[in-house]
Amino acid sequence: GRDGHDDIMAAIDDILQGDFDEEDIETAAMNARETPEIAVVRKHVQRLLVQNGGDCPIAQLEADLEQEIPRELMTSGRFFVDEARGFIGLPGELFSRHIEQPSYKAWAVEDEYWSHGQEVLKAGLDFTSEQRFRDLFEDWMAKREELRRLTRRMVGVRPGSAARLASRGKEMPAMTPAETDLLKASCKALRTLQTSEAPWVPLAGLLEDPSVRRWRNAALRDGTPYWEWLALRLGEDLHLATDGRDLLVHR
């Protein structure tokens, strides 16, 4: 309905507010070279790409944009462009930050929410410590509001807790041919990026790989986050962490 659409658009605005202008030296230099007109189009394209899950057919994006994407933007390095397939997407870093990380953060908070809920239930059966039960319950409700805020920002599939994620992994159907190709591409990219000095690979690095992006689009049409699919398909062989800026992958 319209209310749902408005919620999604508000979530996208929350995600984009200031984040795309978080500048490192290279980004600042790129922004300084942009004309005001190009900067407006770039931000509009970024907003549409977030709305479409990070990648989009060029023709569809131009229809939504109501103009052709300036060649200057297509060749600027600010976007992931696959002209052979007619796709444009967010670069790996922004894809990870705006498409993948919100669901990962929500997953972590939901796991805490379920664990905290068990503590609330136990405290509720201890009738000698009413204040402890009330304190735990208030903390639990605060965690619920945090989870509500995070899932509102996700604009996509909401992940489950760690326990339910593990259970879902056991129930996963056999991989489709596209998933098999995505797994091969992901493992190859991970091996290429991993070194003895840097064994943890930023998810953004995997999302810069053309084969990963190509097969991700083909395999994950239901909106499953890439990090979650990796965790489900690789199970205990995969380790995930965060450095506060990006998800880190180790196998």
XYZ file of C-alpha atoms in Angstrom:
251
model
C 0.000 0.000 0.000
C 0.891 3.676 -0.064
C 1.891 3.673 3.609
C 4.347 0.835 2.952
C 5.818 2.729 -0.001
C 6.192 5.848 2.149
C 7.951 3.808 4.849
C 10.393 2.434 2.281
C 11.133 5.879 0.858
C 11.630 7.283 4.364
C 14.010 4.423 5.129
C 15.996 5.141 1.976
C 16.219 8.821 2.905
C 17.459 7.826 6.377
C 20.097 5.566 4.837
C 21.286 8.211 2.415
C 21.267 11.165 4.785
C 24.890 12.263 4.723
C 26.317 8.783 4.201
C 27.145 9.149 0.521
C 29.126 12.273 1.325
C 31.325 10.535 3.898
C 34.537 11.523 2.176
C 37.969 10.018 2.096
C 40.672 11.871 0.180
C 39.874 10.132 -3.114
C 36.130 10.736 -2.801
C 36.673 14.368 -1.870
C 38.797 14.828 -4.986
C 36.104 13.222 -7.150
C 33.411 15.437 -5.637
C 35.519 18.538 -6.219
C 35.693 17.747 -9.943
C 31.935 17.311 -10.313
C 29.714 20.055 -11.618
C 26.669 20.800 -9.444
C 24.424 19.293 -12.132
C 26.376 16.028 -12.225
C 26.405 15.852 -8.416
C 22.594 16.077 -8.350
C 22.247 13.299 -10.928
C 24.803 11.128 -9.086
C 22.907 11.346 -5.794
C 19.629 10.615 -7.566
C 21.167 7.543 -9.227
C 22.550 6.378 -5.868
C 19.136 6.759 -4.253
C 17.460 4.773 -7.032
C 20.095 2.037 -6.794
C 19.515 1.652 -3.047
C 15.786 1.468 -3.745
C 16.444 -1.314 -6.285
C 18.714 -3.356 -4.009
C 22.081 -2.056 -5.210
C 22.023 -3.070 -8.890
C 19.666 -2.194 -11.717
C 19.365 -2.543 -15.502
C 20.616 0.671 -17.070
C 17.457 1.023 -19.174
C 15.218 0.715 -16.109
C 17.278 3.219 -14.142
C 17.199 5.737 -16.989
C 13.425 5.328 -17.225
C 13.107 6.067 -13.490
C 15.600 8.901 -13.816
C 13.721 10.260 -16.848
C 16.997 10.948 -18.630
C 20.091 9.157 -19.862
C 22.840 8.642 -17.323
C 25.588 11.105 -18.281
C 28.569 9.375 -19.850
C 30.739 11.275 -17.393
C 29.095 9.364 -14.527
C 29.214 6.017 -16.303
C 32.997 6.262 -16.716
C 33.817 8.096 -13.479
C 34.476 5.018 -11.342
C 31.694 6.112 -8.973
C 29.511 3.175 -10.020
C 29.857 -0.504 -10.853
C 29.053 -0.629 -14.579
C 28.606 -3.765 -16.674
C 27.719 -2.367 -20.080
C 27.904 -5.793 -21.727
C 24.957 -6.927 -19.577
C 23.382 -3.480 -19.387
C 23.677 -3.174 -15.580
C 24.761 -0.393 -13.253
C 25.219 -0.667 -9.487
C 26.700 0.834 -6.372
C 30.453 0.300 -5.995
C 31.490 -2.422 -3.560
C 32.029 -0.140 -0.561
C 28.654 1.593 -0.862
C 26.912 -1.680 -1.716
C 28.239 -3.226 1.474
C 27.444 -0.157 3.579
C 23.909 0.517 2.359
C 22.624 -2.871 1.182
C 24.441 -5.531 3.212
C 25.372 -3.972 6.559
C 21.892 -2.873 7.708
C 20.683 -6.480 7.576
C 23.835 -7.746 9.330
C 23.403 -5.200 12.135
C 19.737 -6.138 12.480
C 20.704 -9.827 12.616
C 23.151 -9.155 15.474
C 20.630 -7.062 17.414
C 17.875 -9.635 16.888
C 20.157 -12.337 18.239
C 20.723 -10.209 21.359
C 16.975 -9.566 21.548
C 16.186 -13.287 21.638
C 18.889 -13.988 24.233
C 17.699 -11.104 26.399
C 14.128 -12.357 26.086
C 15.170 -15.662 27.655
C 16.606 -13.745 30.611
C 13.332 -11.818 30.972
C 11.347 -15.069 31.038
C 13.621 -16.563 33.695
C 13.447 -13.407 35.821
C 9.661 -13.393 35.471
C 9.511 -16.710 37.287
C 11.603 -15.383 40.187
C 8.954 -13.694 42.338
C 11.522 -12.645 44.952
C 13.163 -10.066 42.669
C 10.454 -7.930 41.101
C 12.781 -4.975 40.405
C 15.266 -7.093 38.469
C 12.434 -8.388 36.295
C 11.203 -4.844 35.603
C 14.731 -3.625 34.761
C 15.338 -6.526 32.386
C 11.936 -6.010 30.770
C 12.650 -2.303 30.172
C 16.027 -3.174 28.636
C 14.296 -5.757 26.443
C 11.783 -3.200 25.184
C 14.611 -0.779 24.419
C 16.308 -3.529 22.405
C 13.024 -4.091 20.562
C 12.893 -0.409 19.569
C 16.493 -0.583 18.356
C 15.586 -3.612 16.248
C 12.531 -1.804 14.884
C 14.709 1.148 13.848
C 17.287 -1.062 12.148
C 14.779 -3.193 10.233
C 12.998 -0.047 9.058
C 16.268 1.033 7.413
C 16.875 -2.271 5.666
C 14.548 -1.921 2.646
C 14.708 -5.653 2.050
C 14.577 -9.122 3.568
C 14.822 -9.219 7.344
C 17.254 -11.848 8.695
C 16.606 -14.140 11.627
C 18.540 -14.704 14.813
C 21.709 -16.807 14.862
C 19.863 -19.900 16.069
C 17.212 -19.613 13.366
C 19.859 -18.806 10.760
C 21.669 -22.044 11.641
C 18.387 -23.953 11.461
C 17.572 -22.400 8.100
C 20.996 -23.422 6.792
C 20.178 -27.083 7.476
C 16.882 -26.739 5.614
C 18.302 -25.017 2.530
C 17.420 -26.700 -0.768
C 20.072 -27.841 -3.209
C 21.864 -24.979 -4.911
C 20.573 -23.744 -8.221
C 23.038 -23.546 -11.148
C 23.286 -19.763 -10.597
C 24.073 -20.309 -6.911
C 26.781 -22.798 -7.827
C 28.359 -20.210 -10.113
C 28.044 -17.562 -7.394
C 29.756 -19.842 -4.871
C 32.606 -20.558 -7.283
C 33.030 -16.856 -8.064
C 32.913 -15.928 -4.367
C 35.485 -18.522 -3.331
C 37.801 -17.529 -6.187
C 37.533 -13.819 -5.294
C 38.131 -14.596 -1.620
C 41.260 -16.630 -2.404
C 42.549 -13.825 -4.624
C 42.021 -11.150 -1.972
C 43.234 -13.111 1.050
C 46.882 -12.836 2.078
C 48.818 -14.099 5.082
C 49.100 -10.495 6.286
C 45.391 -9.759 5.665
C 43.392 -13.000 6.032
C 40.115 -11.123 6.696
C 38.640 -9.761 3.472
C 36.201 -6.814 3.429
C 32.861 -7.771 1.935
C 33.200 -4.674 -0.251
C 36.169 -6.348 -1.944
C 34.078 -9.371 -2.919
C 31.335 -7.056 -4.168
C 33.809 -5.342 -6.501
C 34.394 -8.607 -8.348
C 32.487 -8.612 -11.674
C 31.722 -12.345 -11.537
C 30.401 -12.110 -7.972
C 28.118 -9.248 -8.931
C 26.920 -10.991 -12.086
C 26.022 -14.236 -10.339
C 24.700 -12.515 -7.232
C 22.102 -10.776 -9.399
C 21.168 -14.078 -11.037
C 21.130 -16.225 -7.886
C 19.652 -13.998 -5.176
C 16.516 -12.710 -6.837
C 14.503 -13.163 -3.613
C 16.435 -10.351 -1.931
C 18.496 -12.542 0.407
C 21.522 -10.491 1.538
C 24.778 -11.719 0.039
C 26.497 -12.059 3.444
C 23.598 -14.176 4.726
C 23.659 -16.410 1.665
C 27.412 -16.941 2.164
C 26.829 -17.836 5.823
C 24.045 -20.265 4.918
C 25.901 -21.982 2.089
C 29.376 -22.136 3.651
C 28.228 -22.738 7.218
C 31.034 -23.275 9.723
C 33.640 -22.842 6.968
C 32.887 -19.110 6.923
C 33.596 -16.577 9.658
C 32.105 -13.077 9.713
C 33.192 -10.087 11.755
C 33.113 -6.314 11.493
C 35.715 -3.604 11.940
C 33.043 -0.950 12.433
C 33.246 0.140 8.802
C 32.679 -3.018 6.779
C 31.864 -6.690 7.162
C 34.936 -8.903 7.131
C 34.976 -12.417 5.698
C 37.385 -15.255 6.510
C 37.445 -18.839 5.330
